[in-house]
Structure formats: structure tokens, C-alpha cells
CSV table of C-alpha atoms in Angstrom, one decimal:
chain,number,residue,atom,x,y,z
B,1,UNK,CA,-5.3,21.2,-6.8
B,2,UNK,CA,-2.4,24.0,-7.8
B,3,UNK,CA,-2.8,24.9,-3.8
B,4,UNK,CA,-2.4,21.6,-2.6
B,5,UNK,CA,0.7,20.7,-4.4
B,6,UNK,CA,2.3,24.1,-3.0
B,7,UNK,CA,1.3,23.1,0.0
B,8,UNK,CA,2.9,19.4,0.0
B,9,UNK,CA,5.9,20.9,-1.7
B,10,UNK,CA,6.4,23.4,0.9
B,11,UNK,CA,6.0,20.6,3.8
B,12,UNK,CA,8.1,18.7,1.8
B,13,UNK,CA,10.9,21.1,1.2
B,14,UNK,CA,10.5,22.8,5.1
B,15,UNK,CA,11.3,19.6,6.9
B,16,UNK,CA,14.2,17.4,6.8
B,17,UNK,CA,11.9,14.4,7.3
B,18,UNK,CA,7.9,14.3,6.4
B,19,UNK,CA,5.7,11.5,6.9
B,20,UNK,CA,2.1,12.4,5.4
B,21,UNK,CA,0.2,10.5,7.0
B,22,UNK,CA,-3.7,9.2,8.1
B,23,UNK,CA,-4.1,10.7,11.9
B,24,UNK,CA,-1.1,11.8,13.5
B,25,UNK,CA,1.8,10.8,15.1
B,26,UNK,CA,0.6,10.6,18.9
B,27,UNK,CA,-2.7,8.8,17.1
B,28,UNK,CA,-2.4,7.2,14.1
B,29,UNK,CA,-6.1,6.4,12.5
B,30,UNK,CA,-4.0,3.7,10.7
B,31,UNK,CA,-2.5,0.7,11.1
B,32,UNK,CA,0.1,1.3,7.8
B,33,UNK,CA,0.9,4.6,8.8
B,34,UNK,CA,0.9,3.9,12.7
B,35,UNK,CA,4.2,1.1,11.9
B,36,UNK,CA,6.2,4.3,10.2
B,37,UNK,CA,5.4,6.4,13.2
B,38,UNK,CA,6.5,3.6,15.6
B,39,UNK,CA,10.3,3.3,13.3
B,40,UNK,CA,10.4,6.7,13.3
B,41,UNK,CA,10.1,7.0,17.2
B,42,UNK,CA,12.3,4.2,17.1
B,43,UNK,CA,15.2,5.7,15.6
B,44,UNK,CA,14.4,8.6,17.8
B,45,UNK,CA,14.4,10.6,14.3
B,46,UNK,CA,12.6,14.1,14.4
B,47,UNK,CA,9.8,14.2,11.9
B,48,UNK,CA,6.9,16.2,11.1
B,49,UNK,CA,3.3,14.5,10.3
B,50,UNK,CA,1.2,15.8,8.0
B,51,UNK,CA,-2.8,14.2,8.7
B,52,UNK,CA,-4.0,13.8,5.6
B,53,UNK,CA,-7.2,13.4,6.8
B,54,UNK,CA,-7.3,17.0,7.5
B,55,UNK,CA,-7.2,17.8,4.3
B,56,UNK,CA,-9.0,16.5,1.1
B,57,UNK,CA,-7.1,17.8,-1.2
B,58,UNK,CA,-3.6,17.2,0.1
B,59,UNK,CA,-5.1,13.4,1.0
B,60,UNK,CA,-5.4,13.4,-3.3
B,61,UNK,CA,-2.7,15.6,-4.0
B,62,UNK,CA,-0.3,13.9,-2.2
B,63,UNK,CA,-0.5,10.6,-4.5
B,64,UNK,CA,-0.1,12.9,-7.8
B,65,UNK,CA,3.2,14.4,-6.2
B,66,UNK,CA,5.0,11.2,-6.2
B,67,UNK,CA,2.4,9.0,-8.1
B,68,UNK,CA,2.3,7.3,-5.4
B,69,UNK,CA,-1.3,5.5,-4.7
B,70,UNK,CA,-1.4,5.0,-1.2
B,71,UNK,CA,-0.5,6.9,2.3
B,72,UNK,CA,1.7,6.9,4.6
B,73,UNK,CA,4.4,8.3,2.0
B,74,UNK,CA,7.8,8.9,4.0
B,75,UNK,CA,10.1,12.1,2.6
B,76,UNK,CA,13.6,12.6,3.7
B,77,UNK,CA,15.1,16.2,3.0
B,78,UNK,CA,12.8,16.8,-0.4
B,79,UNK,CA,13.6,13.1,-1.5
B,80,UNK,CA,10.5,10.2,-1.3
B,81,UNK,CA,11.9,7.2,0.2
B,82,UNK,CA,8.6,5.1,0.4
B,83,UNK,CA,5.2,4.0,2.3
B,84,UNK,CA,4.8,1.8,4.7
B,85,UNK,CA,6.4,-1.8,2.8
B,86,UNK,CA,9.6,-0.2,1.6
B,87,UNK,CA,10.3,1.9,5.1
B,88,UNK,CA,10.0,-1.4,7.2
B,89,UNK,CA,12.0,-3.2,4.8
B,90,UNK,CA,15.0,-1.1,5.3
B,91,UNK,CA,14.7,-0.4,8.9
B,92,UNK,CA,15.0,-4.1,9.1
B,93,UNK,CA,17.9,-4.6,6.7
B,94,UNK,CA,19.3,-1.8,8.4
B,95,UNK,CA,19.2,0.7,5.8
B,96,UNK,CA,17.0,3.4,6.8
B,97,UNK,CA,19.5,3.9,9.8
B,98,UNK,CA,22.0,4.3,7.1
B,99,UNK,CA,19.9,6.3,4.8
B,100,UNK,CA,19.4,8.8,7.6
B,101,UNK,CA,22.9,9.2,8.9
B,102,UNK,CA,24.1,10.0,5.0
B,103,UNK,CA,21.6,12.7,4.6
B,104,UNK,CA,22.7,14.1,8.0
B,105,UNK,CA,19.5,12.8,10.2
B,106,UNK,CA,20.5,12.2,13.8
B,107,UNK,CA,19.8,8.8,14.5
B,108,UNK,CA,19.1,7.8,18.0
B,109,UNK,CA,22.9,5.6,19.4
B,110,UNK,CA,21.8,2.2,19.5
B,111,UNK,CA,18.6,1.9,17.5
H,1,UNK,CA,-26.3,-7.5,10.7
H,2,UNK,CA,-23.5,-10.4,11.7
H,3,UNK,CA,-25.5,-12.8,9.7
H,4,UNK,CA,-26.0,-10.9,6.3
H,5,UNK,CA,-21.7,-10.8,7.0
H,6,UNK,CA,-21.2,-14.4,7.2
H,7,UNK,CA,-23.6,-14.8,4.4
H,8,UNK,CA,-21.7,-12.3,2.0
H,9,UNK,CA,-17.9,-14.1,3.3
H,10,UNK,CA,-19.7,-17.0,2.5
H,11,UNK,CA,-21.2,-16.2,-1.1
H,12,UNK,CA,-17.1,-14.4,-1.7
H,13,UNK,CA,-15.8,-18.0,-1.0
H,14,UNK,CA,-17.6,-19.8,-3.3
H,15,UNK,CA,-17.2,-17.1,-6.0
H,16,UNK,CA,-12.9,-17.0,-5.0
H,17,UNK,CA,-13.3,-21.4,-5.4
H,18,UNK,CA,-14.6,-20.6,-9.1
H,19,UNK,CA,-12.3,-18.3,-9.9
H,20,UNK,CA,-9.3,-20.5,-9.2
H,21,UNK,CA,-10.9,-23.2,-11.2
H,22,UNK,CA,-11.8,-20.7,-14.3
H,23,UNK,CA,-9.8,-17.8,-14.2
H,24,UNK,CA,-11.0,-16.1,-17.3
H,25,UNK,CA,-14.9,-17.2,-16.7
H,26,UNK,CA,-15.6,-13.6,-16.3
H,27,UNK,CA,-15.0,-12.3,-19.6
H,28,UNK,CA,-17.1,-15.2,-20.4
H,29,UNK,CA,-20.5,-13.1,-22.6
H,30,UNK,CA,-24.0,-12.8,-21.4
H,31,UNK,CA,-22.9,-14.4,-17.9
H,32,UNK,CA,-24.5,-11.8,-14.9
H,33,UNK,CA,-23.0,-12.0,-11.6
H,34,UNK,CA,-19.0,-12.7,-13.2
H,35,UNK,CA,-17.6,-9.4,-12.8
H,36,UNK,CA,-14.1,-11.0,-11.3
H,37,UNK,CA,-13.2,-10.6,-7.9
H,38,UNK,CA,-10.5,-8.1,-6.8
H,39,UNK,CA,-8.4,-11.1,-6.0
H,40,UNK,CA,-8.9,-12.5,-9.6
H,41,UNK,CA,-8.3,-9.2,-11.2
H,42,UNK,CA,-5.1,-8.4,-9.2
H,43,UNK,CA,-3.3,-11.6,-10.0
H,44,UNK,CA,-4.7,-11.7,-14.0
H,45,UNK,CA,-3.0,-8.3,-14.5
H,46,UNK,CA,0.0,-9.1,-12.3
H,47,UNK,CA,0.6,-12.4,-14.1
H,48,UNK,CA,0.0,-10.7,-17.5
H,49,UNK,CA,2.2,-8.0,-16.8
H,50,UNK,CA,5.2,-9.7,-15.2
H,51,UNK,CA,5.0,-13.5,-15.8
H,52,UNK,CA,6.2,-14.4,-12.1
H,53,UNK,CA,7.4,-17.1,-10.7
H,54,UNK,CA,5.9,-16.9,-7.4
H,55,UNK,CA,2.8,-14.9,-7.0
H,56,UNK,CA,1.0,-15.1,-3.6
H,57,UNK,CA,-2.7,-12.5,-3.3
H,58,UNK,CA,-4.1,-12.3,0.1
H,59,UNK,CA,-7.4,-10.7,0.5
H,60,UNK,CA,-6.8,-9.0,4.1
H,61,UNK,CA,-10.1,-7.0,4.2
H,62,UNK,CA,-11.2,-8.4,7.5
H,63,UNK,CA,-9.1,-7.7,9.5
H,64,UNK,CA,-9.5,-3.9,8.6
H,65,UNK,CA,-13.1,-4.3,8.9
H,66,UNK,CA,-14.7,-0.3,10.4
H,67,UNK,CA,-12.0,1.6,9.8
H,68,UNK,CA,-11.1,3.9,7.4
H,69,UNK,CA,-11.3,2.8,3.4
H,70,UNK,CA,-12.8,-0.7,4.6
H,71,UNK,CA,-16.6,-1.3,3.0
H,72,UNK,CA,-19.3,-3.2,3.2
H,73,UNK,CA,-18.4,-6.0,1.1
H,74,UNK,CA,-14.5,-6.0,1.5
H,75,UNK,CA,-11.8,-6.7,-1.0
H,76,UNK,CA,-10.2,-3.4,-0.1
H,77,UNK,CA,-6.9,-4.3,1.2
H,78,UNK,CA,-5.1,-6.8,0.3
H,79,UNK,CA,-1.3,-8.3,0.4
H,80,UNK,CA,0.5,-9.3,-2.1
H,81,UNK,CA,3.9,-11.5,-3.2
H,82,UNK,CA,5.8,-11.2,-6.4
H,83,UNK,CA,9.1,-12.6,-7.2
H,84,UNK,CA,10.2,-11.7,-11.4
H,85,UNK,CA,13.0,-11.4,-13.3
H,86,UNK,CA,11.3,-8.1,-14.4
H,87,UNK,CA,12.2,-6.7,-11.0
H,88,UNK,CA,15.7,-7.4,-11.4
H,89,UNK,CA,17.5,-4.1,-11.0
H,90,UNK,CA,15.2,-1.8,-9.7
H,91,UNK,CA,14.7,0.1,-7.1
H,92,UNK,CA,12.4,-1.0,-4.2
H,93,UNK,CA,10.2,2.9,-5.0
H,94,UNK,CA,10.4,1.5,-8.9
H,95,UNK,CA,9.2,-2.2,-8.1
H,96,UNK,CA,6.1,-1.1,-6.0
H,97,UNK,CA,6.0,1.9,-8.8
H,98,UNK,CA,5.4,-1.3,-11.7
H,99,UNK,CA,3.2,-2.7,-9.5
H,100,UNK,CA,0.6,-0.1,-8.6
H,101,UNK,CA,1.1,0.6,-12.8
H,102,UNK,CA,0.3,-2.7,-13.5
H,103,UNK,CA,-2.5,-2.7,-11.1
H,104,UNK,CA,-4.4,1.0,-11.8
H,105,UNK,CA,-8.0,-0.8,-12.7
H,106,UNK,CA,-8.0,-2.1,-9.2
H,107,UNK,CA,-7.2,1.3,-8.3
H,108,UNK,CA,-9.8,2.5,-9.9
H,109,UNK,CA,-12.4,0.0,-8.7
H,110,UNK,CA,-11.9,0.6,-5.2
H,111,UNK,CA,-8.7,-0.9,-3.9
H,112,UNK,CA,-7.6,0.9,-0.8
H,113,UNK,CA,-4.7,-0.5,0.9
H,114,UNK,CA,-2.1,-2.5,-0.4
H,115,UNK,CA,1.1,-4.6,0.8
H,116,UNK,CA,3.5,-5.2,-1.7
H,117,UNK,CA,6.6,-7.6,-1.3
H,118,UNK,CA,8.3,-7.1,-5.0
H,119,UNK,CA,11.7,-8.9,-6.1
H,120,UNK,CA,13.9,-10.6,-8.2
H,121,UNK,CA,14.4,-14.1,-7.8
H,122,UNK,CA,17.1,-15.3,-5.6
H,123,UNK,CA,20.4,-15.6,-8.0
């Protein structure tokens, strides 16, 4: 358990923006996690996917680290933004555009 | 194999119809057969724990039926509405935070996806 939390923090702390995730981000095995990938690409934002699936204990871990229950679970720069509800919310209001240009993501001009 | 489906959505129906007529008739003693559905437990312990004023629980299993976390069975994934004063204030992490809280036993038994829509009432 100790090994998988080292390993989320280090994913989580490596890249400017995580999305842990069921499948990955040229095949999502899920339909919550395949609507982040599809914002992300979107906005044109680079991003790293983690596959849960690969992995049983980061699939666990990964809710303990932000007692969080479900996947996908979106990071920006070490900070948990959300799953799949909360990141469609703001890209619609806007807001994750805006959230990403503050913490110095390049967002794609026009999305 | 499509039959014995139909048969189960069926049998879920009739045991949803109950549930909205007696809510509580699963704590009802010495009754088999009345553990309450996923549906009746998520909105019991969301009404309990937030006393909303709109509360809308959508059993979505079906249309996740084969694919990962679905099972035989269904009540898996389901969406969910909840407008409260008690969500007045917070975050949109700490709203769905309060509501996977309030909502742990489900958790527990087996619920695997959830869509949450959490807010405050209009002003």
C-alpha cells in the first residue's frame, strides 16, 4: 500500500497535469474517464494518463490519496481538481480553461 | 440468458414501486427478501443527511451493462441530483466530498460509478 502511494505521489508531483484513469488516453475502457480525456484533448492540454487498470494497488490507492471513491481523478500541478462531474462542469462554465492558464498550463487559442 | 434479464428488471421494478410507497418497509423485522434497493438506500441516507429540497436518483446500470464494475443484477451506477442549503458555500471537490460521506454504505455494498450534481439552491 506504502508503494502505491509513492508511486501516485510521484506521478502526481512529476507532471503538471495527471489524469489516473481506467484504460488510457488513445482507449479509454471508460465512458467517465473517456469524457476527461476528450476535454483534455480539447483544450489541447498535455497530460499524462495513468491506467489504473494496470495496477491494483494504485486502482485502490488512488481513492485513499484524495479520499476520493471513484476514477477518473484529474490533478493539476500536485493539486486534485476533480473526477469526471466537476471537470465537465468547469470546462463548461469556462473554468477549467481559466484554472489552467493560472497555474501556467498552455491552453490550446480558441478552445 | 435475455429472458432471466428481463425477468430480474422486471422483479427490480416492482420491488423500486414498493419502495416508493414504503420507504422504511425494509427495516420492517422478520420480513426476507426487504434488504432496500441501492436506489432506496442512496436517497434514505441522502435525505437523512442533508434534508434537500430537490433530490432526483437515477438508477443508470443498463446502460453500463458488460463493462467494467457492471454486474449481474445492476444497481451499480447510478446518477444523482441534490440541491441543499447544506451545500451552500462549498467547494464543488467538498460537495461531492459530503456526498460520497454521506453515502459510504453504498460504497460498501457495491456501488461503482456515480454522477453527482451537488448545489445550493438558487438565491
Amino acid at each position: 500500500m506504502a508503494d502505491a502511494h509513492q508511486t501516485i505521489d510521484a506521478e502526481v508531483k512529476s507532471n503538471d497535469v495527471v489524469l489516473f484513469m481506467k484504460g488510457t488516453p488513445q482507449f479509454p475502457m471508460c465512458g467517465f474517464s473517456g469524457q476527461v480525456v476528450q476535454i483534455l484533448n480539447y483544450l489541447g492540454v498535455p497530460y499524462k494518463g495513468v491506467n489504473v487498470l494496470d495496477d491494483e494497488g494504485v486502482r485502490q490507492g488512488i481513492k485513499d490519496y484524495s479520499n476520493w471513491p471513484t476514477i477518473p481523478q484529474l490533478y493539476v500541478k500536485g493539486e486534485f481538481v476533480g473526477g469526471c462531474d466537476i471537470t465537465r462542469e468547469m470546462f463548461q462554465s469556462g473554468e477549467l480553461q481559466q484554472f489552467f492558464t493560472e497555474k501556467g498550463v498552455p491552453v490550446k487559442q480558441g478552445a | 440468458m435475455r429472458e432471466r434479464r428481463k425477468e430480474s428488471l422486471t422483479r427490480r421494478r416492482e420491488a423500486a414501486t414498493q419502495g416508493r410507497h414504503s420507504p422504511r418497509a425494509e427495516s420492517r423485522p422478520g420480513m426476507s427478501d426487504t434488504t432496500p434497493t441501492m436506489k432506496s438506500l442512496i436517497e434514505t441516507r441522502l435525505s437523512d443527511a442533508f434534508a434537500p429540497v430537490r433530490l432526483s436518483v437515477v438508477d443508470e446500470s443498463h446502460l453500463h451493462a458488460g463493462h467494467a464494475g457492471w454486474r449481474e443484477g445492476g444497481e451499480t451506477h447510478f446518477r444523482l441530483e441534490v440541491v441543499s442549503d447544506a451545500f451552500a458555500g462549498k467547494s464543488r471537490v467538498e460537495r461531492h466530498r459530503m456526498v460520497n460521506a454521506a453515502l459510504q454504505e453504498a460504497f460498501d455494498r457495491g456501488l461503482h460509478a456515480l454522477a453527482i450534481k451537488a448545489d445550493a439552491p438558487a438565491p
